[in-house]
Amino acid sequence: MKVVIVGGVAGGASAAARLRRLDEQAQIVIFERTGFVSYANCGLPYYIGGVIEEESALTLQSPKGFWDRFRIAVKTSHEVFAIHPDSHTVEVRNMLTGEEFVETYDKLILSPGAKPIRPALPGIDSDKIFSLRTVEDTLRIHSYVRERRPSSAVVIGGGFIGVETAENLCELGLQVTLLQRPVQLMNNLDYDMATLLHTEVREHGIDLRLKADVTGFEEVDGRVVTHVAGDDPIGADMVLLAIGVAPESHLAQEGAIVVNDRMETSAADVYAVGDAVQVTHQVTGEDAVISLAGPANKQGRVVADVIAGMDSCYLGSLGSSVIKVFDLTAASTGLSEKAAHAGSDCDSVVLSPGSHAGYYPGATPMTMKVVFEKQGLRLLGAQIVGIDGVDKRIDVLATAIQAGMRGDRLKDLDLAYAPPYSSAKDPVNMAGF
């Protein structure tokens, strides 16, 4: 059996490694458009900021490593530009030489990921305006910062990449302006929770401007000027555009690739995983596009199981996530209250517990919001912002939501306790129901 995988990183690389463990005889080939097949894309902002010091730390596996360990052939800088399901072939272009050729397959896995959104604004082609999605993007920004020594930056977009990169540039000593068109950072949070992050970034010196609609750019005296509707232009030495991503699904269709719970597309022997696919949201049961590494890894393992003949399926995603914002940690899972109100009669409870027992030194406050259905108390989502213990609590709540627990049953959970880590009356157990 010959399996061709289009794209590496989380979904494609996980599928390849899992499939090799299940089938020692399969011929596995990965075509990756960039120069890196498996890397820690969540760590890219931290290499720019110098928190991750070695470039090699970003690369989880190399083409040579894939071959030496798994006997998986990896072709980087190779783009698959056409699929022919009827003949079970793909057309491939070597991006370094321009050579084009046809590759056959028995099974095809699409893992093309997502691409940064770059709207057609005036001046957007300036070499001082960057996007951050790949290792090459990171190296380009890292080199620019080290060689040009910029003193100021404009970051456009208040999601994961925008906030993390703004923090890292700020920690390098740059004067950072963070522009966000919506009324808040991190749209996975409710506004009342996001305001805690607004205060945090402003207290660390970032000029945060909400409801800022960028209309274009121009270069003036070696700097790039960002024009904002109804506001003064902002001059800076560099701009990072981080307004979101779109599924890289041109091989299959416009928009997200539709798959079933076995990650099968409508074409025979063609599967898809990762940021480009449409999945089921575990709380609503509705279609969703969730661009996170965790779901992509799980989907990669599921498709490998399916190809190997196992009875495996992808159960959907809660969209659980966590982010560091200077001294704070913000995490969420399931639905926010604003999203839940769109589809059900819900309510929420907000708690302000300590990170651990108050009598043990070093306890810090956190704000926890739990969303639930009024009728039946089914858990729908949770958000937490704090300094310590946030990741632990959100993981417990994510597990409870996936297990279908009622809110009033959280008090029955038998969780570990010691004064340095938690409270005997932990808020996850109390939850205010």
Short mmCIF file of C-alpha atoms in Angstrom, two decimals:
data_model
loop_
_atom_site.label_atom_id
_atom_site.label_comp_id
_atom_site.label_asym_id
_atom_site.label_seq_id
_atom_site.Cartn_x
_atom_site.Cartn_y
_atom_site.Cartn_z
CA MET A 1 0.00 0.00 0.00
CA LYS A 2 1.28 3.45 -0.93
CA VAL A 3 0.13 6.43 1.12
CA VAL A 4 0.80 9.98 -0.05
CA ILE A 5 0.44 12.78 2.51
CA VAL A 6 0.10 16.41 1.45
CA GLY A 7 1.51 18.57 4.25
CA GLY A 8 3.35 17.75 7.44
CA VAL A 9 3.42 19.70 10.74
CA ALA A 10 0.76 18.40 13.17
CA GLY A 11 -1.84 16.41 11.21
CA GLY A 12 0.24 15.00 8.36
CA ALA A 13 3.30 14.16 10.44
CA SER A 14 1.19 12.49 13.14
CA ALA A 15 -0.65 10.42 10.53
CA ALA A 16 2.63 9.29 8.98
CA ALA A 17 4.26 8.26 12.26
CA ARG A 18 1.14 6.48 13.52
CA LEU A 19 0.64 4.64 10.23
CA ARG A 20 4.21 3.37 10.27
CA ARG A 21 3.66 1.91 13.74
CA LEU A 22 0.55 0.13 12.47
CA ASP A 23 1.93 -1.02 9.12
CA GLU A 24 5.63 -1.78 8.67
CA GLN A 25 5.23 -2.48 4.94
CA ALA A 26 3.35 0.60 3.74
CA GLN A 27 5.17 3.01 1.44
CA ILE A 28 4.65 6.48 2.93
CA VAL A 29 5.55 9.72 1.17
CA ILE A 30 5.06 13.25 2.55
CA PHE A 31 5.09 16.30 0.28
CA GLU A 32 5.59 19.52 2.26
CA ARG A 33 5.44 22.91 0.58
CA THR A 34 7.72 24.65 3.10
CA GLY A 35 11.28 23.75 4.01
CA PHE A 36 10.29 22.18 7.34
CA VAL A 37 8.08 19.12 7.73
CA SER A 38 7.47 18.92 11.48
CA TYR A 39 7.88 21.90 13.75
CA ALA A 40 6.50 23.52 16.89
CA ASN A 41 4.35 26.24 15.33
CA CYS A 42 3.02 27.19 18.77
CA GLY A 43 6.57 28.13 19.74
CA LEU A 44 7.27 30.48 16.83
CA PRO A 45 6.56 33.78 18.67
CA TYR A 46 8.86 32.71 21.50
CA TYR A 47 11.81 32.24 19.15
CA ILE A 48 11.32 35.80 17.94
CA GLY A 49 11.39 36.97 21.56
CA GLY A 50 14.45 34.93 22.47
CA VAL A 51 12.63 32.77 25.03
CA ILE A 52 13.43 29.79 22.79
CA GLU A 53 17.07 30.44 21.96
CA GLU A 54 17.99 27.69 19.49
CA GLU A 55 16.43 27.50 16.05
CA SER A 56 16.85 23.74 16.15
CA ALA A 57 14.44 23.57 19.11
CA LEU A 58 11.58 24.50 16.77
CA THR A 59 12.13 21.50 14.52
CA LEU A 60 10.55 18.35 15.92
CA GLN A 61 11.63 16.06 13.11
CA SER A 62 13.67 16.44 9.90
CA PRO A 63 13.31 14.62 6.57
CA LYS A 64 16.43 12.62 7.44
CA GLY A 65 15.01 11.80 10.87
CA PHE A 66 11.74 10.60 9.34
CA TRP A 67 13.63 8.31 7.01
CA ASP A 68 16.14 7.00 9.55
CA ARG A 69 13.55 6.29 12.21
CA PHE A 70 10.39 5.46 10.25
CA ARG A 71 11.49 4.86 6.65
CA ILE A 72 9.10 7.63 5.62
CA ALA A 73 10.15 9.62 2.54
CA VAL A 74 9.76 13.37 3.04
CA LYS A 75 10.00 15.80 0.13
CA THR A 76 10.18 19.39 1.43
CA SER A 77 9.75 22.37 -0.91
CA HIS A 78 7.38 20.22 -2.96
CA GLU A 79 3.86 21.45 -3.68
CA VAL A 80 0.97 19.22 -4.69
CA PHE A 81 -1.03 21.43 -7.04
CA ALA A 82 -3.61 19.00 -8.50
CA ILE A 83 -5.43 15.83 -7.43
CA HIS A 84 -6.97 13.28 -9.78
CA PRO A 85 -9.06 10.87 -7.65
CA ASP A 86 -10.21 8.81 -10.64
CA SER A 87 -6.65 7.82 -11.53
CA HIS A 88 -5.37 7.96 -7.93
CA THR A 89 -2.63 10.43 -8.86
CA VAL A 90 -1.43 13.84 -7.76
CA GLU A 91 0.62 16.42 -9.63
CA VAL A 92 3.65 17.73 -7.76
CA ARG A 93 5.95 20.69 -8.34
CA ASN A 94 9.50 20.92 -6.98
CA MET A 95 9.48 24.53 -5.81
CA LEU A 96 13.27 24.81 -5.97
CA THR A 97 13.78 23.53 -9.53
CA GLY A 98 10.35 24.00 -11.10
CA GLU A 99 10.23 20.33 -12.12
CA GLU A 100 6.73 18.84 -12.24
CA PHE A 101 5.81 15.17 -12.01
CA VAL A 102 2.95 12.78 -11.30
CA GLU A 103 2.81 10.65 -8.15
CA THR A 104 0.48 7.68 -7.71
CA TYR A 105 -1.23 6.69 -4.47
CA ASP A 106 -3.45 4.03 -2.96
CA LYS A 107 -4.50 6.34 -0.11
CA LEU A 108 -4.19 10.13 -0.01
CA ILE A 109 -4.17 12.26 3.14
CA LEU A 110 -4.63 16.02 2.80
CA SER A 111 -3.07 18.08 5.57
CA PRO A 112 -2.52 21.46 3.91
CA GLY A 113 -3.19 23.54 7.04
CA ALA A 114 -4.28 27.16 6.90
CA LYS A 115 -2.89 30.34 5.42
CA PRO A 116 -2.64 33.80 7.01
CA ILE A 117 -5.29 36.24 5.86
CA ARG A 118 -3.75 39.19 3.99
CA PRO A 119 -6.48 41.55 2.80
CA ALA A 120 -5.91 43.61 -0.34
CA LEU A 121 -5.11 46.84 1.49
CA PRO A 122 -3.01 49.63 -0.03
CA GLY A 123 0.69 49.17 0.76
CA ILE A 124 0.36 45.66 2.17
CA ASP A 125 3.23 44.37 0.01
CA SER A 126 5.85 46.30 2.00
CA ASP A 127 8.80 44.16 3.10
CA LYS A 128 8.33 45.61 6.59
CA ILE A 129 4.92 43.93 6.94
CA PHE A 130 5.17 40.34 8.15
CA SER A 131 2.89 37.34 8.73
CA LEU A 132 3.73 34.53 11.13
CA ARG A 133 2.69 31.00 10.20
CA THR A 134 5.76 28.97 9.23
CA VAL A 135 9.34 28.53 10.40
CA GLU A 136 10.46 30.58 7.40
CA ASP A 137 8.21 33.43 8.59
CA THR A 138 9.76 33.20 12.05
CA LEU A 139 13.31 33.21 10.74
CA ARG A 140 12.52 36.22 8.57
CA ILE A 141 11.12 38.21 11.51
CA HIS A 142 13.88 37.02 13.85
CA SER A 143 16.54 38.14 11.35
CA TYR A 144 14.84 41.50 10.80
CA VAL A 145 14.66 42.22 14.54
CA ARG A 146 18.29 41.20 15.16
CA GLU A 147 19.76 42.99 12.14
CA ARG A 148 17.59 46.11 11.82
CA ARG A 149 17.11 46.69 15.57
CA PRO A 150 13.60 48.13 15.24
CA SER A 151 12.43 50.27 18.14
CA SER A 152 8.72 50.05 17.42
CA ALA A 153 6.17 47.65 15.99
CA VAL A 154 2.48 47.56 15.13
CA VAL A 155 0.75 44.22 15.65
CA ILE A 156 -2.63 43.85 13.95
CA GLY A 157 -4.88 41.16 15.39
CA GLY A 158 -5.64 40.16 18.96
CA GLY A 159 -5.78 36.37 18.68
CA PHE A 160 -3.17 33.84 19.78
CA ILE A 161 -0.40 34.82 17.36
CA GLY A 162 -1.00 38.56 17.67
CA VAL A 163 -1.03 38.62 21.47
CA GLU A 164 1.93 36.26 21.86
CA THR A 165 4.06 38.13 19.33
CA ALA A 166 3.14 41.51 20.80
CA GLU A 167 4.27 40.26 24.20
CA ASN A 168 7.55 38.91 22.84
CA LEU A 169 8.36 42.08 20.91
CA CYS A 170 7.52 44.14 23.98
CA GLU A 171 9.84 42.01 26.11
CA LEU A 172 12.61 42.72 23.58
CA GLY A 173 12.18 46.42 24.36
CA LEU A 174 10.14 47.51 21.33
CA GLN A 175 7.36 50.05 21.66
CA VAL A 176 4.37 47.96 20.59
CA THR A 177 0.95 49.08 19.40
CA LEU A 178 -1.64 46.30 19.28
CA LEU A 179 -4.64 46.91 17.04
CA GLN A 180 -7.79 44.83 17.22
CA ARG A 181 -10.90 45.50 15.12
CA PRO A 182 -13.38 43.78 17.52
CA VAL A 183 -14.07 45.27 20.95
CA GLN A 184 -11.85 42.76 22.75
CA LEU A 185 -8.80 40.54 22.55
CA MET A 186 -9.17 36.74 22.25
CA ASN A 187 -12.63 36.23 20.79
CA ASN A 188 -12.84 32.77 22.37
CA LEU A 189 -13.39 34.61 25.68
CA ASP A 190 -16.37 36.63 26.84
CA TYR A 191 -15.82 40.37 27.09
CA ASP A 192 -15.78 40.43 30.89
CA MET A 193 -12.95 37.87 30.93
CA ALA A 194 -11.02 39.56 28.10
CA THR A 195 -10.91 42.85 30.00
CA LEU A 196 -8.47 41.23 32.42
CA LEU A 197 -6.09 40.74 29.48
CA HIS A 198 -6.65 44.30 28.30
CA THR A 199 -5.43 45.59 31.65
CA GLU A 200 -2.46 43.21 31.65
CA VAL A 201 -1.10 44.20 28.24
CA ARG A 202 -1.56 47.91 28.94
CA GLU A 203 0.19 47.62 32.30
CA HIS A 204 3.18 46.13 30.48
CA GLY A 205 3.43 49.12 28.17
CA ILE A 206 1.56 47.94 25.06
CA ASP A 207 -0.61 50.57 23.41
CA LEU A 208 -3.79 48.51 22.95
CA ARG A 209 -6.38 50.01 20.62
CA LEU A 210 -9.70 48.22 20.27
CA LYS A 211 -12.29 48.79 17.54
CA ALA A 212 -9.38 49.79 15.29
CA ASP A 213 -10.13 49.33 11.58
CA VAL A 214 -6.90 49.33 9.54
CA THR A 215 -7.39 50.86 6.08
CA GLY A 216 -3.90 50.66 4.56
CA PHE A 217 -0.16 51.22 4.82
CA GLU A 218 2.55 53.39 3.30
CA GLU A 219 6.29 53.75 3.72
CA VAL A 220 7.55 57.13 4.89
CA ASP A 221 11.22 57.85 5.62
CA GLY A 222 12.12 54.19 5.98
CA ARG A 223 9.21 53.39 8.33
CA VAL A 224 5.83 51.86 7.65
CA VAL A 225 2.78 53.94 8.50
CA THR A 226 -0.44 52.14 9.43
CA HIS A 227 -3.64 54.04 8.64
CA VAL A 228 -6.59 53.48 10.95
CA ALA A 229 -10.13 54.69 10.26
CA GLY A 230 -11.00 57.64 12.50
CA ASP A 231 -7.61 57.71 14.19
CA ASP A 232 -4.16 59.18 13.61
CA PRO A 233 -1.70 57.19 11.47
CA ILE A 234 0.79 55.08 13.41
CA GLY A 235 4.41 55.03 12.31
CA ALA A 236 6.57 52.03 13.22
CA ASP A 237 9.67 50.16 12.11
CA MET A 238 7.72 46.97 11.38
CA VAL A 239 4.20 45.54 11.24
CA LEU A 240 2.96 42.04 12.06
CA LEU A 241 -0.32 41.09 10.40
CA ALA A 242 -2.12 38.47 12.52
CA ILE A 243 -5.80 38.94 11.73
CA GLY A 244 -6.54 35.24 11.35
CA VAL A 245 -6.19 32.28 9.03
CA ALA A 246 -8.26 30.65 6.31
CA PRO A 247 -8.31 26.92 5.45
CA GLU A 248 -5.72 26.08 2.78
CA SER A 249 -8.21 23.94 0.89
CA HIS A 250 -7.79 24.95 -2.77
CA LEU A 251 -6.92 21.34 -3.69
CA ALA A 252 -10.37 20.16 -2.68
CA GLN A 253 -12.77 23.10 -2.72
CA GLU A 254 -13.32 26.63 -1.52
CA GLY A 255 -13.75 26.85 2.25
CA ALA A 256 -13.13 24.05 4.72
CA ILE A 257 -12.85 20.44 3.51
CA VAL A 258 -15.87 18.39 4.53
CA VAL A 259 -15.06 15.03 6.15
CA ASN A 260 -16.94 12.43 8.16
CA ASP A 261 -15.92 11.14 11.60
CA ARG A 262 -13.38 8.82 9.93
CA MET A 263 -11.76 11.85 8.27
CA GLU A 264 -12.92 10.59 4.83
CA THR A 265 -13.73 13.10 2.10
CA SER A 266 -16.34 12.50 -0.60
CA ALA A 267 -13.60 11.15 -2.92
CA ALA A 268 -12.69 7.48 -2.55
CA ASP A 269 -9.42 6.85 -0.68
CA VAL A 270 -8.92 10.55 0.03
CA TYR A 271 -8.79 11.77 3.65
CA ALA A 272 -8.22 15.18 5.22
CA VAL A 273 -7.02 16.42 8.62
CA GLY A 274 -5.95 19.58 10.40
CA ASP A 275 -6.76 23.25 10.03
CA ALA A 276 -8.31 22.83 6.59
CA VAL A 277 -11.14 20.49 7.67
CA GLN A 278 -14.61 21.05 8.99
CA VAL A 279 -15.29 19.13 12.21
CA THR A 280 -18.10 18.72 14.71
CA HIS A 281 -18.18 20.89 17.80
CA GLN A 282 -18.68 18.53 20.71
CA VAL A 283 -21.06 20.81 22.62
CA THR A 284 -23.32 22.07 19.83
CA GLY A 285 -23.01 19.17 17.41
CA GLU A 286 -22.68 21.74 14.63
CA ASP A 287 -19.98 22.12 11.98
CA ALA A 288 -16.92 24.11 13.03
CA VAL A 289 -13.42 24.96 11.86
CA ILE A 290 -11.02 24.77 14.81
CA SER A 291 -7.41 25.60 13.96
CA LEU A 292 -5.49 24.11 16.87
CA ALA A 293 -2.59 21.65 17.06
CA GLY A 294 -4.27 19.24 19.49
CA PRO A 295 -7.24 18.39 17.24
CA ALA A 296 -4.94 18.11 14.20
CA ASN A 297 -2.74 15.57 15.99
CA LYS A 298 -5.77 13.50 17.03
CA GLN A 299 -7.19 13.58 13.52
CA GLY A 300 -3.86 12.41 12.11
CA ARG A 301 -3.87 9.39 14.39
CA VAL A 302 -7.50 8.61 13.56
CA VAL A 303 -6.91 8.61 9.81
CA ALA A 304 -3.88 6.34 10.24
CA ASP A 305 -6.04 3.92 12.23
CA VAL A 306 -8.74 3.97 9.55
CA ILE A 307 -6.28 3.32 6.72
CA ALA A 308 -4.79 0.46 8.74
CA GLY A 309 -8.26 -1.12 9.02
CA MET A 310 -9.04 -0.19 12.61
CA ASP A 311 -12.43 0.98 13.88
CA SER A 312 -11.50 4.51 14.86
CA CYS A 313 -13.33 7.83 14.61
CA TYR A 314 -12.87 11.46 15.54
CA LEU A 315 -15.33 12.61 18.18
CA GLY A 316 -15.10 16.30 17.42
CA SER A 317 -13.51 19.17 19.29
CA LEU A 318 -14.20 21.45 22.24
CA GLY A 319 -11.65 24.01 21.09
CA SER A 320 -9.79 23.86 24.41
CA SER A 321 -6.94 26.36 24.47
CA VAL A 322 -4.56 28.21 26.77
CA ILE A 323 -2.35 31.27 26.29
CA LYS A 324 0.28 33.10 28.31
CA VAL A 325 -0.19 36.88 28.43
CA PHE A 326 2.74 38.32 30.38
CA ASP A 327 2.09 37.27 34.00
CA LEU A 328 -1.40 35.93 33.31
CA THR A 329 -2.66 32.68 31.83
CA ALA A 330 -5.98 32.63 29.98
CA ALA A 331 -7.73 29.40 29.04
CA SER A 332 -11.07 28.34 27.62
CA THR A 333 -12.96 25.22 26.60
CA GLY A 334 -16.33 24.60 25.00
CA LEU A 335 -18.66 27.54 24.42
CA SER A 336 -18.33 31.07 25.69
CA GLU A 337 -21.46 32.59 27.18
CA LYS A 338 -22.00 34.77 24.08
CA ALA A 339 -21.76 31.68 21.84
CA ALA A 340 -23.98 29.60 24.12
CA HIS A 341 -26.71 32.26 24.21
CA ALA A 342 -26.95 32.00 20.43
CA GLY A 343 -28.22 28.44 20.62
CA SER A 344 -29.62 27.65 24.06
CA ASP A 345 -31.09 28.98 27.28
CA CYS A 346 -27.92 29.21 29.33
CA ASP A 347 -26.50 30.88 32.39
CA SER A 348 -23.07 31.28 33.92
CA VAL A 349 -21.39 31.50 37.29
CA VAL A 350 -18.27 33.55 37.97
CA LEU A 351 -15.94 32.63 40.81
CA SER A 352 -12.77 34.24 42.19
CA PRO A 353 -10.84 31.44 43.89
CA GLY A 354 -7.19 31.28 44.87
CA SER A 355 -4.66 29.18 42.99
CA HIS A 356 -4.11 27.08 46.11
CA ALA A 357 -4.87 27.06 49.84
CA GLY A 358 -4.89 30.62 51.12
CA TYR A 359 -2.89 29.81 54.24
CA TYR A 360 -0.01 28.43 52.15
CA PRO A 361 2.32 31.23 50.92
CA GLY A 362 2.13 32.44 47.35
CA ALA A 363 -1.54 31.93 46.57
CA THR A 364 -2.75 34.11 43.68
CA PRO A 365 -6.29 34.96 42.57
CA MET A 366 -7.96 33.71 39.43
CA THR A 367 -11.26 34.45 37.75
CA MET A 368 -13.29 31.45 36.61
CA LYS A 369 -16.43 31.51 34.50
CA VAL A 370 -18.48 28.35 33.94
CA VAL A 371 -21.32 28.29 31.37
CA PHE A 372 -24.21 25.82 31.65
CA GLU A 373 -27.75 25.13 30.50
CA LYS A 374 -30.43 26.39 32.86
CA GLN A 375 -32.51 23.29 32.29
CA GLY A 376 -30.54 20.19 33.23
CA LEU A 377 -27.35 22.08 34.22
CA ARG A 378 -25.37 20.53 31.37
CA LEU A 379 -21.89 22.06 31.23
CA LEU A 380 -21.33 24.06 28.03
CA GLY A 381 -18.02 25.83 28.51
CA ALA A 382 -15.54 27.48 30.83
CA GLN A 383 -12.99 30.29 30.88
CA ILE A 384 -10.29 31.02 33.43
CA VAL A 385 -7.82 33.89 33.79
CA GLY A 386 -5.17 33.87 36.50
CA ILE A 387 -1.52 33.43 37.32
CA ASP A 388 -1.16 29.86 38.61
CA GLY A 389 -3.30 26.74 38.32
CA VAL A 390 -5.33 27.88 35.32
CA ASP A 391 -4.26 25.04 33.02
CA LYS A 392 -5.07 22.42 35.67
CA ARG A 393 -8.61 23.70 36.23
CA ILE A 394 -9.46 24.14 32.55
CA ASP A 395 -8.34 20.59 31.79
CA VAL A 396 -10.61 19.24 34.52
CA LEU A 397 -13.54 21.23 33.16
CA ALA A 398 -12.82 20.16 29.58
CA THR A 399 -12.86 16.54 30.72
CA ALA A 400 -16.14 17.09 32.56
CA ILE A 401 -17.76 18.72 29.51
CA GLN A 402 -16.65 15.93 27.20
CA ALA A 403 -17.97 13.36 29.68
CA GLY A 404 -21.38 15.08 29.63
CA MET A 405 -21.33 15.98 33.32
CA ARG A 406 -23.90 18.23 34.93
CA GLY A 407 -22.57 21.29 36.66
CA ASP A 408 -23.85 20.23 40.05
CA ARG A 409 -21.84 17.00 39.80
CA LEU A 410 -18.50 18.84 39.77
CA LYS A 411 -18.59 18.79 43.55
CA ASP A 412 -18.40 14.98 43.43
CA LEU A 413 -15.09 14.86 41.56
CA ASP A 414 -12.33 13.29 43.62
CA LEU A 415 -9.39 15.55 42.79
CA ALA A 416 -5.89 15.60 44.26
CA TYR A 417 -5.28 18.08 47.08
CA ALA A 418 -2.25 19.53 48.82
CA PRO A 419 -1.91 23.10 50.11
CA PRO A 420 0.74 24.20 47.55
CA TYR A 421 -1.46 23.12 44.62
CA SER A 422 -5.15 23.47 45.40
CA SER A 423 -7.77 24.08 48.02
CA ALA A 424 -9.69 21.43 49.93
CA LYS A 425 -12.74 23.25 48.59
CA ASP A 426 -11.46 23.63 45.07
CA PRO A 427 -13.66 25.83 42.84
CA VAL A 428 -13.95 23.05 40.28
CA ASN A 429 -15.65 20.97 42.96
CA MET A 430 -17.76 23.85 44.23
CA ALA A 431 -18.54 25.59 40.91
CA GLY A 432 -21.30 27.63 42.54
CA PHE A 433 -24.19 25.42 41.50
#
